Coordinates of C-alpha atoms in Angstrom, one line a residue:
M1 CA 205.1 173.9 109.7
R2 CA 207.8 174.9 112.2
K3 CA 210.8 172.6 112.3
E4 CA 210.6 172.4 116.1
V5 CA 207.1 170.9 115.8
V6 CA 208.2 168.2 113.3
I7 CA 211.2 167.3 115.5
V8 CA 209.0 167.0 118.7
L9 CA 206.4 164.8 116.9
L10 CA 209.1 162.5 115.5
I11 CA 210.8 162.2 118.9
L12 CA 207.4 161.3 120.3
A13 CA 207.0 158.7 117.6
V14 CA 210.3 157.1 118.4
V15 CA 209.7 157.1 122.2
T16 CA 206.2 155.8 122.0
R17 CA 207.2 153.0 119.7
F18 CA 210.5 151.9 121.3
Y19 CA 209.6 152.4 125.0
A20 CA 209.3 149.0 126.7
L21 CA 209.0 147.4 123.3
D22 CA 210.0 143.9 124.6
A23 CA 207.9 144.0 127.8
R24 CA 204.8 142.3 126.4
P25 CA 205.0 138.6 125.8
M26 CA 205.0 137.5 122.2
D27 CA 201.5 136.7 121.0
H28 CA 200.4 133.6 119.0
D29 CA 200.6 135.3 115.6
E30 CA 203.7 137.3 116.5
S31 CA 205.6 134.3 117.5
I32 CA 204.8 132.5 114.3
H33 CA 205.9 135.4 112.2
A34 CA 209.1 135.8 114.3
Y35 CA 209.8 132.0 114.3
L36 CA 209.4 131.7 110.5
S37 CA 211.8 134.7 110.1
Y38 CA 214.2 132.9 112.4
V39 CA 214.0 129.7 110.3
L40 CA 214.4 131.8 107.1
L41 CA 217.7 133.2 108.5
K42 CA 219.0 129.9 109.9
D43 CA 217.9 127.5 107.2
H44 CA 217.5 129.8 104.2
T45 CA 214.0 128.4 103.5
Y46 CA 210.8 130.2 102.9
S47 CA 207.6 129.2 101.1
Y48 CA 204.6 131.7 100.8
D49 CA 201.4 130.5 102.5
P50 CA 198.4 132.9 102.3
A51 CA 197.4 131.9 105.9
Y52 CA 200.6 133.6 107.2
H53 CA 200.5 136.6 104.8
G54 CA 203.1 138.1 102.6
P55 CA 206.9 137.6 102.5
F56 CA 208.0 141.2 103.2
L57 CA 207.8 140.9 107.0
Y58 CA 209.7 137.6 107.0
F59 CA 212.6 138.7 104.8
T60 CA 213.1 142.1 106.5
T61 CA 212.8 140.6 110.0
A62 CA 215.3 137.8 109.1
G63 CA 217.7 140.5 107.9
I64 CA 217.3 142.4 111.2
F65 CA 217.9 139.1 113.1
G66 CA 221.1 138.7 111.1
L67 CA 222.3 142.1 111.9
L68 CA 221.1 142.6 115.5
G69 CA 220.2 139.1 116.8
D70 CA 216.9 137.5 117.3
S71 CA 214.8 138.7 120.2
K72 CA 211.4 140.1 121.0
F73 CA 212.8 143.6 120.5
T74 CA 214.3 143.0 117.1
A75 CA 211.3 140.9 116.0
R76 CA 209.1 144.0 116.4
L77 CA 211.4 146.5 114.7
V78 CA 209.9 146.4 111.1
P79 CA 206.4 147.5 112.0
V80 CA 207.9 150.0 114.5
L81 CA 210.1 151.6 111.8
F82 CA 207.3 151.8 109.3
S83 CA 204.9 153.4 111.8
I84 CA 207.5 156.1 112.5
I85 CA 208.0 156.7 108.8
A86 CA 204.2 157.1 108.4
V87 CA 204.2 159.8 111.0
F88 CA 206.9 161.7 109.2
V89 CA 205.1 161.3 105.8
A90 CA 201.8 162.5 107.4
L91 CA 203.5 165.7 108.4
R92 CA 204.7 166.1 104.8
F93 CA 201.0 166.3 103.7
E94 CA 201.3 170.0 104.8
N95 CA 202.0 170.6 101.1
F96 CA 198.4 169.7 100.4
F97 CA 196.3 170.6 103.4
R98 CA 197.0 172.9 106.4
N99 CA 196.4 170.6 109.3
S100 CA 198.6 167.6 108.4
Y101 CA 199.9 167.6 112.0
V102 CA 196.4 166.5 113.1
F103 CA 196.7 163.4 110.8
A104 CA 200.2 162.8 112.3
L105 CA 198.8 163.1 115.9
I106 CA 196.3 160.4 115.2
L107 CA 198.9 158.1 113.7
L108 CA 201.0 158.8 116.8
F109 CA 198.4 158.2 119.5
S110 CA 195.5 156.2 118.1
P111 CA 195.0 153.3 120.5
S112 CA 194.8 150.7 117.7
I113 CA 197.7 152.1 115.6
L114 CA 200.0 152.6 118.7
Y115 CA 199.3 149.1 120.1
Y116 CA 199.7 147.3 116.8
S117 CA 202.7 149.4 115.6
R118 CA 204.6 147.5 118.4
Y119 CA 203.3 144.1 117.2
T120 CA 205.0 141.7 114.8
R121 CA 202.3 141.9 112.2
N122 CA 202.0 143.2 108.7
D123 CA 199.2 145.7 109.0
L124 CA 201.4 148.8 109.9
I125 CA 203.7 147.9 107.0
V126 CA 200.7 147.9 104.6
L127 CA 199.1 151.1 106.0
S128 CA 202.4 153.0 106.1
S129 CA 203.3 152.0 102.6
F130 CA 199.9 153.1 101.3
I131 CA 200.3 156.5 103.0
I132 CA 203.7 156.9 101.3
A133 CA 202.3 155.9 98.0
V134 CA 199.4 158.4 98.3
Y135 CA 201.8 161.2 99.3
S136 CA 204.0 160.3 96.3
Y137 CA 201.1 160.3 93.9
F138 CA 200.0 163.8 95.0
S139 CA 203.6 165.1 95.1
Y140 CA 204.0 163.9 91.5
R141 CA 200.8 165.6 90.5
N142 CA 202.1 168.8 92.1
S143 CA 205.7 168.7 90.9
Q144 CA 205.9 166.3 88.0
K145 CA 209.2 164.9 89.5
P146 CA 209.8 161.3 88.3
V147 CA 211.1 160.2 91.7
Y148 CA 207.6 160.2 93.1
I149 CA 206.4 157.8 90.4
Y150 CA 209.1 155.3 91.6
L151 CA 208.2 155.8 95.2
A152 CA 204.5 155.3 94.6
T153 CA 205.0 152.2 92.6
I154 CA 207.7 150.6 94.8
F155 CA 205.7 151.1 98.0
S156 CA 202.6 149.8 96.3
A157 CA 204.7 146.6 95.6
V158 CA 205.7 146.6 99.3
M159 CA 202.0 146.8 100.2
V160 CA 201.0 143.7 98.3
C161 CA 204.2 141.8 99.4
A162 CA 203.3 142.5 103.0
K163 CA 199.7 141.3 103.3
E164 CA 196.8 140.4 101.1
N165 CA 194.8 143.4 102.0
G166 CA 197.5 145.3 100.1
Y167 CA 195.5 144.3 97.1
L168 CA 192.5 146.1 98.6
Y169 CA 194.5 149.3 99.0
L170 CA 195.9 149.0 95.5
G171 CA 192.4 148.6 94.1
T172 CA 191.3 151.6 96.1
F173 CA 194.2 153.7 94.8
V174 CA 193.9 152.6 91.1
S175 CA 190.1 152.9 91.0
F176 CA 190.2 156.4 92.4
V177 CA 192.7 157.5 89.7
I178 CA 190.5 156.1 87.0
F179 CA 187.2 157.5 88.4
Y180 CA 188.8 160.9 89.0
R181 CA 190.1 161.0 85.4
I182 CA 186.6 160.2 84.2
Y183 CA 185.1 162.8 86.5
R184 CA 187.4 165.5 85.2
R185 CA 187.3 164.1 81.6
D186 CA 191.0 164.2 81.6
F187 CA 192.7 161.3 79.8
S188 CA 195.9 162.9 78.8
V189 CA 199.2 161.1 79.7
S190 CA 202.6 162.3 78.9
K191 CA 205.2 160.2 77.2
R192 CA 207.7 161.1 80.0
F193 CA 205.3 159.8 82.6
L194 CA 204.7 156.5 80.6
K195 CA 208.5 156.0 80.3
H196 CA 209.1 156.3 84.0
F197 CA 206.0 154.4 85.0
A198 CA 207.0 151.5 82.8
V199 CA 210.5 151.4 84.4
S200 CA 208.9 151.6 87.9
L201 CA 206.6 148.7 87.1
V202 CA 209.5 146.6 86.1
I203 CA 211.2 147.4 89.5
A204 CA 208.0 146.7 91.4
G205 CA 207.5 143.4 89.4
F206 CA 211.0 142.4 90.3
I207 CA 210.3 143.1 94.0
F208 CA 207.1 141.2 93.9
S209 CA 208.5 138.2 92.0
A210 CA 211.7 138.0 94.1
L211 CA 209.9 138.0 97.4
Y212 CA 207.0 135.7 96.6
S213 CA 209.3 133.2 94.8
A214 CA 211.8 133.3 97.7
G215 CA 214.6 134.7 95.5
F216 CA 213.3 132.9 92.4
S217 CA 213.8 129.5 94.1
D218 CA 210.1 128.8 94.3
P219 CA 208.3 129.9 91.1
E220 CA 205.0 128.4 92.3
G221 CA 205.1 131.1 94.9
L222 CA 203.9 133.5 92.3
K223 CA 200.8 131.4 91.7
R224 CA 200.1 131.2 95.4
A225 CA 200.6 135.0 95.7
T226 CA 197.8 135.7 93.1
I227 CA 195.3 133.0 92.3
D228 CA 195.7 130.9 95.4
S229 CA 195.8 133.9 97.7
F230 CA 192.5 135.2 96.4
A231 CA 191.0 131.7 96.6
H232 CA 192.2 131.3 100.2
W233 CA 190.8 134.5 101.6
F234 CA 187.5 134.1 99.6
K235 CA 187.2 130.7 101.3
M236 CA 187.9 132.3 104.7
H237 CA 185.1 134.8 104.0
K238 CA 182.7 132.1 103.0
T239 CA 183.5 129.9 106.0
N240 CA 183.2 132.8 108.4
D241 CA 186.7 132.5 109.7
H242 CA 187.1 134.9 112.6
W243 CA 183.5 135.9 112.0
K244 CA 182.1 139.0 113.8
P245 CA 178.8 140.8 113.3
I246 CA 178.7 143.7 110.8
W247 CA 178.8 146.3 113.6
Y248 CA 182.0 144.9 115.2
Y249 CA 184.3 147.7 114.0
S250 CA 181.7 150.3 114.7
K251 CA 181.7 149.2 118.4
L252 CA 185.6 149.3 118.4
I253 CA 185.6 152.8 116.9
F254 CA 183.2 154.2 119.5
E255 CA 185.3 152.6 122.2
Y256 CA 188.8 153.5 121.1
E257 CA 188.8 155.7 118.0
F258 CA 186.3 158.4 119.0
L259 CA 188.7 161.2 118.1
P260 CA 189.1 160.4 114.4
L261 CA 185.4 159.4 114.3
G262 CA 184.4 162.9 115.5
M263 CA 186.8 164.5 113.1
A264 CA 185.4 162.6 110.2
L265 CA 181.8 163.3 111.2
A266 CA 182.6 167.0 111.5
G267 CA 184.2 167.0 108.1
I268 CA 181.3 165.4 106.2
P269 CA 179.0 168.5 106.0
V270 CA 181.9 170.6 104.8
F271 CA 182.8 168.1 102.2
V272 CA 179.2 167.8 101.0
R273 CA 178.9 171.6 100.7
R274 CA 182.2 172.0 98.8
F275 CA 181.3 169.1 96.5
R276 CA 177.9 170.6 95.7
E277 CA 179.6 173.9 94.9
R278 CA 182.3 172.0 92.8
Q279 CA 185.1 173.4 95.0
T280 CA 186.6 170.0 96.1
T281 CA 190.2 169.4 95.2
E282 CA 191.5 166.0 94.1
I283 CA 192.9 165.2 97.6
E284 CA 189.6 166.0 99.2
L285 CA 187.8 163.6 96.8
F286 CA 190.4 161.0 97.4
A287 CA 190.1 161.3 101.2
F288 CA 186.3 160.8 101.0
Y289 CA 186.7 157.9 98.5
W290 CA 189.3 156.1 100.8
L291 CA 187.0 156.6 103.8
V292 CA 183.9 155.2 102.1
T293 CA 185.6 152.2 100.4
A294 CA 187.5 151.2 103.6
F295 CA 184.3 151.3 105.7
V296 CA 182.3 149.3 103.1
I297 CA 185.1 146.7 102.6
Y298 CA 186.0 146.0 106.2
H299 CA 182.4 146.0 107.5
V300 CA 181.3 143.6 104.7
L301 CA 184.1 141.1 105.1
S302 CA 183.3 138.4 107.7
H303 CA 186.9 138.1 108.8
K304 CA 187.0 140.7 111.5
V305 CA 189.9 141.1 114.0
P306 CA 190.9 144.2 116.1
W307 CA 194.2 144.9 114.3
L308 CA 192.3 145.6 111.1
L309 CA 190.9 148.6 112.9
V310 CA 194.0 150.6 111.9
H311 CA 192.7 150.5 108.3
L312 CA 189.6 152.4 109.3
T313 CA 191.3 154.7 111.8
A314 CA 193.7 156.1 109.2
P315 CA 191.1 157.2 106.6
M316 CA 189.0 158.8 109.3
A317 CA 192.0 160.7 110.5
F318 CA 193.1 161.7 107.0
F319 CA 189.6 162.9 105.9
G320 CA 189.0 164.6 109.3
A321 CA 192.4 166.4 109.2
I322 CA 191.6 168.1 105.9
Y323 CA 188.5 169.6 107.4
A324 CA 189.8 170.5 110.8
H325 CA 189.0 174.2 110.4
Y326 CA 187.2 174.2 113.8
L327 CA 190.7 174.4 115.3
N328 CA 190.7 178.0 114.3
R329 CA 188.0 178.5 117.0
K330 CA 188.7 178.4 120.7
A331 CA 185.8 176.1 121.5
G332 CA 186.9 173.7 118.7
R333 CA 190.4 173.6 119.9
A334 CA 189.2 172.9 123.5
V335 CA 187.1 169.9 122.4
F336 CA 189.9 168.6 120.2
V337 CA 192.5 168.8 123.0
A338 CA 190.2 167.1 125.5
A339 CA 189.5 164.3 123.1
L340 CA 193.2 164.0 122.3
I341 CA 194.1 163.8 126.0
A342 CA 191.5 161.0 126.4
T343 CA 192.9 159.2 123.4
V344 CA 196.5 159.4 124.7
A345 CA 195.3 158.1 128.1
V346 CA 193.5 155.2 126.6
S347 CA 196.3 154.2 124.2
G348 CA 199.0 154.6 126.9
Y349 CA 197.0 152.4 129.3
L350 CA 196.4 149.7 126.7
T351 CA 199.9 149.8 125.3
Y352 CA 202.1 150.1 128.4
V353 CA 200.0 149.1 131.5
D354 CA 197.3 146.6 130.8
N355 CA 198.6 145.2 127.5
V356 CA 197.8 141.5 128.0
N357 CA 194.3 141.9 129.3
T358 CA 192.0 140.3 126.7
K359 CA 188.9 141.8 128.4
H360 CA 189.8 144.9 126.3
D361 CA 188.2 144.5 122.9
L362 CA 191.3 145.8 121.2
I363 CA 193.4 143.0 122.6
Y364 CA 192.9 139.6 120.9
I365 CA 193.8 136.2 122.4
Q366 CA 197.0 137.7 123.8
A367 CA 199.6 135.3 125.3
Q368 CA 200.0 135.7 129.0
P369 CA 203.2 136.2 131.1
D370 CA 203.0 132.6 132.2
V371 CA 204.3 131.7 128.7
E372 CA 207.7 133.3 129.5
K373 CA 207.7 131.8 133.0
L374 CA 207.2 128.3 131.5
A375 CA 209.8 128.8 128.8
E376 CA 212.3 130.0 131.4
R377 CA 211.6 127.0 133.7
I378 CA 212.1 124.6 130.8
V379 CA 215.4 126.2 129.8
S380 CA 216.7 126.6 133.4
E381 CA 215.9 123.0 134.4
G382 CA 217.5 121.6 131.3
K383 CA 215.5 118.4 131.1
K384 CA 214.4 116.6 128.0
T385 CA 211.0 118.1 127.3
L386 CA 208.1 117.3 125.1
I387 CA 205.4 119.9 124.4
F388 CA 202.5 117.6 123.7
V389 CA 199.4 119.6 122.8
P390 CA 196.8 118.2 120.4
G391 CA 196.1 120.5 117.4
N392 CA 199.6 122.0 117.8
D393 CA 198.1 124.7 120.0
Y394 CA 201.3 125.4 121.7
W395 CA 202.3 128.8 120.2
P396 CA 204.2 131.0 121.2
L397 CA 206.4 128.3 122.9
P398 CA 208.3 127.3 119.7
W399 CA 209.6 130.9 119.5
Y400 CA 210.7 131.0 123.1
L401 CA 212.4 127.6 122.9
R402 CA 214.0 128.1 119.5
H403 CA 217.5 127.8 121.0
Y404 CA 216.6 125.0 123.3
G405 CA 215.5 122.1 121.2
A406 CA 212.3 120.9 122.9
G407 CA 210.1 118.4 121.1
F408 CA 206.7 119.6 119.8
S409 CA 204.0 117.2 118.8
P410 CA 200.2 116.7 118.8
S411 CA 200.9 113.1 119.9
Y412 CA 202.6 111.6 123.0
Y413 CA 206.0 110.0 122.8
S414 CA 207.9 108.3 125.6
G415 CA 211.4 109.0 126.6
Y416 CA 210.9 112.5 128.0
E417 CA 211.6 113.7 131.5
V418 CA 209.1 116.5 131.3
V419 CA 205.9 116.7 129.3
I420 CA 203.9 119.9 128.9
S421 CA 200.3 119.2 128.1
T422 CA 196.7 120.2 128.7
G423 CA 194.7 119.1 131.8
D424 CA 192.7 116.7 129.6
Y425 CA 195.7 114.4 129.6
T426 CA 196.3 114.4 133.3
E427 CA 195.1 110.8 133.9
F428 CA 196.8 109.5 130.8
L429 CA 200.2 111.0 131.8
K430 CA 199.8 109.8 135.4
E431 CA 199.5 106.2 134.0
K432 CA 202.8 106.8 132.2
G433 CA 204.4 107.7 135.5
Y434 CA 204.2 111.5 135.4
V435 CA 203.4 113.8 138.3
R436 CA 201.7 117.2 137.7
D437 CA 203.8 120.0 139.0
G438 CA 202.6 123.4 137.8
K439 CA 199.9 125.2 135.8
Y440 CA 200.6 127.8 133.2
T441 CA 198.1 130.0 131.3
I442 CA 199.1 130.3 127.6
R443 CA 196.2 132.6 127.0
P444 CA 192.8 133.1 128.7
G445 CA 191.0 129.8 128.5
H446 CA 194.0 127.8 127.4
D447 CA 196.1 126.3 130.2
V448 CA 198.9 123.8 130.1
Y449 CA 200.5 121.8 132.9
W450 CA 204.0 120.7 133.8
F451 CA 204.2 116.9 134.1
E452 CA 207.5 115.4 135.4
L453 CA 208.5 111.8 135.2
H454 CA 208.4 110.3 138.7
Q455 CA 211.7 108.7 139.7
S456 CA 210.8 105.6 141.8

């Protein structure tokens, strides 16, 4: 691949990830992740809880806060940087199949990947780490260089330290290696490989233990990272937490990820033909295995949310890029370019223009601009303020008011000049002498009001 193409695509990755990065309000989950990172930096306290996912995001974001300050922009840097690295590594797959730039283009412009690469969540860390681990595995198979053993193992550790679905990726990766060895009847392992693999496992184990135990200060964190983690998410599956119908992701794919879907569908007949003729390479078999396992796992799990779409988009793009031979034909190129332009238009509109509109299926309970207006008013007026919302449903306000010192409680307490609460408590607060003065939409369907103590 020409050096100029690589440079252009990497520049596009940087621009698309960093442009107006702090324009969108911090969402509910984003604000919790950012706030816990802020607490980790200030108070040096962290305890792993499966509900809030792995420690990697918190420790790295806290480090960035320490270096660059805490802000919306810096809170989103870790997933941004990982997504840029993923684009670079995607281009490196040129060593294994010709059209790696097609895979990189999808990682660049996919609506789901672009939107959530600028979002303080763990999914782009997991996905990018998996792509690096896969590239390292095939690079080792090709070159036998030990450095790739360490890269694959270390980034596998990063995966499972970032989010619990890292275990799903690890299971996919390990099971493929085992099945492929059985398929090829090849069980030979060199002593040199075993030596380096053993050392890399020690390093990965240290990373895992250090992060989940918060620097070895909380040994119970290792139990929560394994036994309790699986128990928590199995319970979430059984209780239908964030339940969606089995076709939920299929609908999102048709809406937003039509390009990688078309690529994957076009590649299936070619794969089947080559498999029947016993011409498939190891990376072709892996691409198909990743595609199938991802679709089965994420469609079966009851916990379905739009940011998990990235874990289906990537395997479609990877598999489809391997079989993008239609780009050698004029008609094939025309169709691909048209679909790519449509994809760029959709992702650009969702990411930069209409990025808080929850009528879009890709955008989930996104906090509204009123959140920032409310936080600015609280800070500018400087009055003693209580955020009184039953169920603690006041996020992302704790993040926005982290430097201010407002009170947060699911119960009412007297002695505050201003109370922020829901409309259900209007009469109650009026009886306490408060006057309602302003309505703010936290997210669609969830409004809070400004109640100020009347000075008689």
